[in-house]
Amino acid sequence: MKYVVITGISSGIGSYLIKLISAQGYQVIGTYRSIQHIDPLLIRQDNIHLVRMDLSDEASIENAFFEINKITGTHGLYGLINNAGIAVPGPISHLSMTDLKNQFQVNLFGQVKVIQLSFELLKRYGNGARIINISSVSGLFAAPFLGAYASSKYALEGLSDSLRRELKPMNIKVIVIEPGPLKTRIWKKHLDLAEAFKNSPYSTYLDKARETILETERNAQPVEVMEIPVLHALQSENPKRRYLIHKNKMRFLLLTKLLPVPLIDFLVHRNLISRKRKIRPI
């Protein structure tokens, strides 16, 4: 019997993944912050176990793993999918330290705590257990006004590299999934970005943000594009270290890997100041 923990299953990627992975026959433990956002169909499935966990609260994480230990018993944990996360947009010079710390608490420190508490369970399962960290293309390219979010994802990328090398002697695999824009609500929650920073020097540029967020959502890929990469990462004996999921994958790789940094900065700046162009969150 294979148990898989998925964090943040209330909406978006997590909501899709718990349905996808439970349909493969796994025993899935999904964590959530608020029960009112849970799909009622999930509650009635025999191979789905729901546990409350708030990544911003260390005690909540510890309590959740007390329950997870009881659920998995002697089987241990085959897979951990670190999916839960938040996005805190805004200019770095004007973000509050409270918002910045919350961004890192949820997207990095809370996830590290989850990994640490999963460690003995993964060892208990043994050979082939795996950790799948859901990162973002923002962990590869830092767009303007996404500095807090991007830096948390850059940190998760580095953490995953170190962790993969540390756990290799135990044959616990560490995999990173890097999706581009998907049709979820993560950015739509911030349509009032310009209003929040109306007194900053960036207000002119942020006026475009609402239109840009809506356009990005319209052009985003459906969350179903996660299916093949995630199932391969979960089921393959030799998964890739990273899975990049992007609508314009080759153009994105050209931008992030091949073009000189001064040229990239010039293009971003031109896009930022041009009235004819839109700021495009990546």
Coordinates of C-alpha atoms in Angstrom, one line a residue:
M1 CA 0.0 0.0 0.0
K2 CA 1.5 3.3 -1.1
Y3 CA 0.7 6.5 0.8
V4 CA 1.2 9.9 -0.8
V5 CA 0.9 13.2 1.0
I6 CA -0.2 16.3 -1.0
T7 CA -0.2 19.7 0.7
G8 CA -2.6 22.4 -0.2
I9 CA -5.5 20.5 -1.8
S10 CA -8.3 23.0 -1.3
S11 CA -7.9 24.6 -4.8
G12 CA -5.8 24.9 -7.9
I13 CA -3.1 22.4 -8.6
G14 CA -3.6 20.6 -5.3
S15 CA -7.3 20.1 -5.9
Y16 CA -6.5 18.6 -9.3
L17 CA -3.6 16.4 -8.1
I18 CA -5.5 14.7 -5.2
K19 CA -8.2 13.6 -7.7
L20 CA -5.6 12.5 -10.3
I21 CA -3.4 10.5 -7.9
S22 CA -6.2 8.9 -5.9
A23 CA -7.6 7.7 -9.2
Q24 CA -4.3 5.8 -9.7
G25 CA -5.1 3.7 -6.6
Y26 CA -2.8 5.4 -4.1
Q27 CA -3.8 6.1 -0.5
V28 CA -3.7 9.9 -0.6
I29 CA -3.4 12.2 2.4
G30 CA -4.4 15.7 1.5
T31 CA -3.8 18.7 3.7
Y32 CA -5.9 21.8 3.8
R33 CA -6.3 25.1 5.7
S34 CA -10.1 25.5 5.6
I35 CA -12.6 22.6 5.3
Q36 CA -15.2 24.9 3.7
H37 CA -13.2 24.9 0.4
I38 CA -12.9 21.2 0.1
D39 CA -14.8 19.4 -2.6
P40 CA -17.4 17.3 -0.8
L41 CA -16.7 14.3 -3.2
L42 CA -13.2 14.0 -1.7
I43 CA -14.6 13.4 1.8
R44 CA -16.5 10.3 0.7
Q45 CA -13.6 8.5 -1.0
D46 CA -12.2 5.5 0.8
N47 CA -8.6 6.1 -0.3
I48 CA -8.5 9.9 0.5
H49 CA -7.6 11.1 4.0
L50 CA -8.0 14.8 4.8
V51 CA -5.8 16.5 7.5
R52 CA -5.8 20.1 8.5
M53 CA -2.5 21.8 8.2
D54 CA -1.5 25.5 8.0
L55 CA 2.1 26.0 6.8
S56 CA 2.2 29.4 8.5
D57 CA 1.8 27.7 11.9
E58 CA 4.5 25.2 13.0
A59 CA 2.3 23.7 15.7
S60 CA -0.3 23.0 13.0
I61 CA 2.3 21.2 10.9
E62 CA 3.3 19.1 13.9
N63 CA -0.3 18.2 14.7
A64 CA -0.9 17.2 11.1
F65 CA 2.0 14.8 11.2
F66 CA 0.8 13.3 14.4
E67 CA -2.3 12.3 12.3
I68 CA -0.3 11.4 9.2
N69 CA 1.8 9.0 11.3
K70 CA -1.4 7.3 12.6
I71 CA -2.8 7.0 9.1
T72 CA 0.3 5.5 7.4
G73 CA 1.2 3.2 10.3
T74 CA 3.9 0.7 9.4
H75 CA 3.6 1.4 5.7
G76 CA 5.6 4.6 5.8
L77 CA 5.3 7.3 3.1
Y78 CA 5.9 6.6 -0.5
G79 CA 5.5 10.1 -1.8
L80 CA 5.4 13.7 -0.5
I81 CA 4.1 16.4 -2.9
N82 CA 4.9 19.8 -1.5
N83 CA 2.3 21.8 -3.4
A84 CA 0.9 24.4 -1.0
G85 CA 2.0 27.9 -1.6
I86 CA 1.0 31.6 -1.8
A87 CA 2.0 34.5 -4.0
V88 CA 2.7 37.9 -2.5
P89 CA 3.2 40.4 -5.4
G90 CA 4.4 44.0 -5.1
P91 CA 7.6 46.1 -5.4
I92 CA 10.3 44.8 -3.0
S93 CA 11.0 48.4 -1.9
H94 CA 7.5 48.7 -0.6
L95 CA 6.5 45.3 0.6
S96 CA 6.0 45.0 4.4
M97 CA 8.4 42.7 6.2
T98 CA 5.3 40.9 7.5
D99 CA 4.2 40.1 4.0
L100 CA 7.7 39.1 2.9
K101 CA 8.2 36.8 6.0
N102 CA 4.8 35.2 5.3
Q103 CA 5.8 34.5 1.7
F104 CA 8.8 32.6 2.9
Q105 CA 7.1 30.9 5.8
V106 CA 4.5 29.3 3.5
N107 CA 6.6 28.7 0.4
L108 CA 9.9 27.6 2.1
F109 CA 10.2 27.3 5.8
G110 CA 6.8 25.5 6.2
Q111 CA 7.8 23.2 3.4
V112 CA 11.1 22.4 5.0
K113 CA 9.3 21.5 8.2
V114 CA 7.0 19.2 6.3
I115 CA 10.1 17.5 4.7
Q116 CA 11.8 17.1 8.1
L117 CA 8.7 15.5 9.6
S118 CA 8.3 13.3 6.5
F119 CA 11.8 12.0 6.7
E120 CA 11.3 9.0 9.0
L121 CA 8.1 8.0 7.2
L122 CA 9.9 8.1 3.8
K123 CA 12.8 6.0 5.3
R124 CA 10.2 3.6 6.7
Y125 CA 8.8 3.0 3.2
G126 CA 12.3 2.5 1.9
N127 CA 13.8 2.2 -1.5
G128 CA 12.2 4.4 -4.1
A129 CA 10.3 6.8 -1.9
R130 CA 10.2 10.4 -3.3
I131 CA 9.7 14.0 -2.6
I132 CA 8.1 16.2 -5.3
N133 CA 8.5 19.9 -4.8
I134 CA 6.1 22.1 -6.9
S135 CA 8.2 25.1 -7.8
S136 CA 7.4 27.6 -10.6
V137 CA 9.0 29.2 -13.7
S138 CA 9.4 32.1 -11.3
G139 CA 12.1 30.0 -9.7
L140 CA 14.0 30.4 -12.9
F141 CA 13.1 33.9 -14.0
A142 CA 12.3 36.8 -11.6
A143 CA 9.8 39.2 -13.2
P144 CA 9.3 42.7 -11.8
F145 CA 6.9 43.0 -8.9
L146 CA 7.2 39.2 -8.2
G147 CA 10.4 39.5 -6.2
A148 CA 9.0 37.9 -3.0
Y149 CA 7.4 35.0 -4.8
A150 CA 10.3 34.5 -7.2
S151 CA 12.9 34.5 -4.4
S152 CA 10.9 31.9 -2.4
K153 CA 10.9 29.7 -5.5
Y154 CA 14.6 30.3 -6.2
A155 CA 15.2 29.2 -2.7
L156 CA 13.1 26.1 -3.1
E157 CA 15.1 25.2 -6.2
G158 CA 18.4 25.4 -4.4
L159 CA 17.0 23.5 -1.4
S160 CA 15.8 20.8 -3.7
D161 CA 19.3 20.4 -5.3
S162 CA 20.9 20.0 -1.9
L163 CA 18.2 17.7 -0.6
R164 CA 18.4 15.5 -3.7
R165 CA 22.2 15.0 -3.2
E166 CA 21.8 14.4 0.6
L167 CA 19.0 11.7 0.1
K168 CA 20.6 9.9 -2.8
P169 CA 22.5 7.4 -0.6
M170 CA 19.1 6.4 0.8
N171 CA 17.5 6.2 -2.7
I172 CA 14.9 8.8 -1.7
K173 CA 14.3 10.7 -4.9
V174 CA 13.8 14.5 -5.0
I175 CA 12.0 16.0 -8.0
V176 CA 11.0 19.5 -8.9
I177 CA 8.0 20.5 -11.1
E178 CA 8.2 23.9 -12.6
P179 CA 4.9 25.0 -14.1
G180 CA 4.3 28.2 -16.0
P181 CA 1.0 30.1 -15.8
L182 CA -1.9 27.7 -15.2
K183 CA -5.6 28.4 -14.9
T184 CA -5.8 28.7 -11.1
R185 CA -6.8 31.5 -8.8
I186 CA -3.3 32.2 -7.4
W187 CA -2.9 35.5 -9.2
K188 CA -6.5 36.5 -9.6
K189 CA -6.6 37.1 -5.8
H190 CA -4.3 40.1 -6.4
L191 CA -6.4 42.2 -8.9
D192 CA -6.2 45.2 -6.6
L193 CA -2.4 45.3 -6.8
A194 CA -2.3 48.9 -8.2
E195 CA -4.6 50.1 -5.4
A196 CA -2.4 48.5 -2.7
F197 CA 0.7 50.4 -3.9
K198 CA -1.0 53.6 -5.3
N199 CA 1.4 55.8 -3.3
S200 CA 4.5 54.2 -4.6
P201 CA 6.7 55.3 -7.6
Y202 CA 5.5 52.2 -9.4
S203 CA 1.8 53.1 -9.5
T204 CA 1.9 53.9 -13.2
Y205 CA 3.3 50.6 -14.1
L206 CA 1.0 48.7 -11.7
D207 CA -2.1 50.2 -13.3
K208 CA -1.5 47.6 -16.0
A209 CA -1.3 44.7 -13.5
R210 CA -5.1 44.0 -13.4
E211 CA -5.3 43.7 -17.2
T212 CA -2.1 41.7 -17.3
I213 CA -3.3 39.2 -14.6
L214 CA -6.6 38.7 -16.5
E215 CA -4.8 38.3 -19.8
T216 CA -2.3 35.8 -18.3
E217 CA -5.2 33.8 -16.9
R218 CA -6.9 33.7 -20.3
N219 CA -3.7 32.5 -22.0
A220 CA -2.7 30.1 -19.2
Q221 CA -2.6 26.4 -19.7
P222 CA -5.3 24.2 -18.1
V223 CA -4.2 22.5 -14.9
E224 CA -4.5 19.1 -16.7
V225 CA -1.1 19.7 -18.3
M226 CA 0.3 18.6 -14.9
E227 CA -0.9 15.1 -15.4
I228 CA 1.9 13.5 -17.4
P229 CA 4.9 15.1 -15.6
V230 CA 3.5 14.5 -12.1
L231 CA 2.6 10.9 -12.8
H232 CA 6.0 10.3 -14.4
A233 CA 7.7 11.9 -11.4
L234 CA 5.6 9.8 -9.0
Q235 CA 5.7 6.4 -10.8
S236 CA 9.0 6.2 -12.8
E237 CA 11.9 4.3 -11.4
N238 CA 14.1 7.0 -13.0
P239 CA 12.2 10.3 -12.9
K240 CA 13.8 13.5 -14.2
R241 CA 15.3 15.9 -11.7
R242 CA 13.1 18.7 -13.1
Y243 CA 10.0 19.0 -15.2
L244 CA 9.4 22.3 -16.9
I245 CA 5.8 22.9 -17.9
H246 CA 5.4 26.0 -20.1
K247 CA 3.2 26.9 -23.1
N248 CA 6.3 28.4 -24.9
K249 CA 8.9 26.1 -23.5
M250 CA 11.7 26.8 -26.0
R251 CA 11.2 30.6 -25.9
F252 CA 11.3 30.5 -22.1
L253 CA 14.5 28.4 -22.2
L254 CA 16.0 30.8 -24.7
L255 CA 15.2 33.7 -22.4
T256 CA 16.5 32.2 -19.2
K257 CA 19.4 30.1 -20.4
L258 CA 20.9 31.6 -23.5
L259 CA 20.4 35.3 -23.8
P260 CA 22.9 37.6 -22.0
V261 CA 21.6 39.1 -18.8
P262 CA 22.0 42.7 -19.9
L263 CA 19.8 41.9 -23.0
I264 CA 17.2 40.3 -20.8
D265 CA 17.2 43.3 -18.5
F266 CA 16.8 45.6 -21.5
L267 CA 13.8 43.6 -22.8
V268 CA 12.1 43.5 -19.4
H269 CA 12.7 47.3 -18.9
R270 CA 11.3 48.1 -22.4
N271 CA 8.2 45.9 -21.7
L272 CA 7.8 47.7 -18.3
I273 CA 7.9 51.3 -19.6
S274 CA 6.1 50.9 -22.9
R275 CA 2.5 52.0 -22.9
K276 CA 1.9 49.7 -25.9
R277 CA 3.1 46.7 -24.0
K278 CA 1.8 44.8 -20.9
I279 CA 3.7 43.6 -17.9
R280 CA 3.5 39.8 -18.2
P281 CA 3.9 37.8 -15.0
I282 CA 5.9 34.6 -15.9

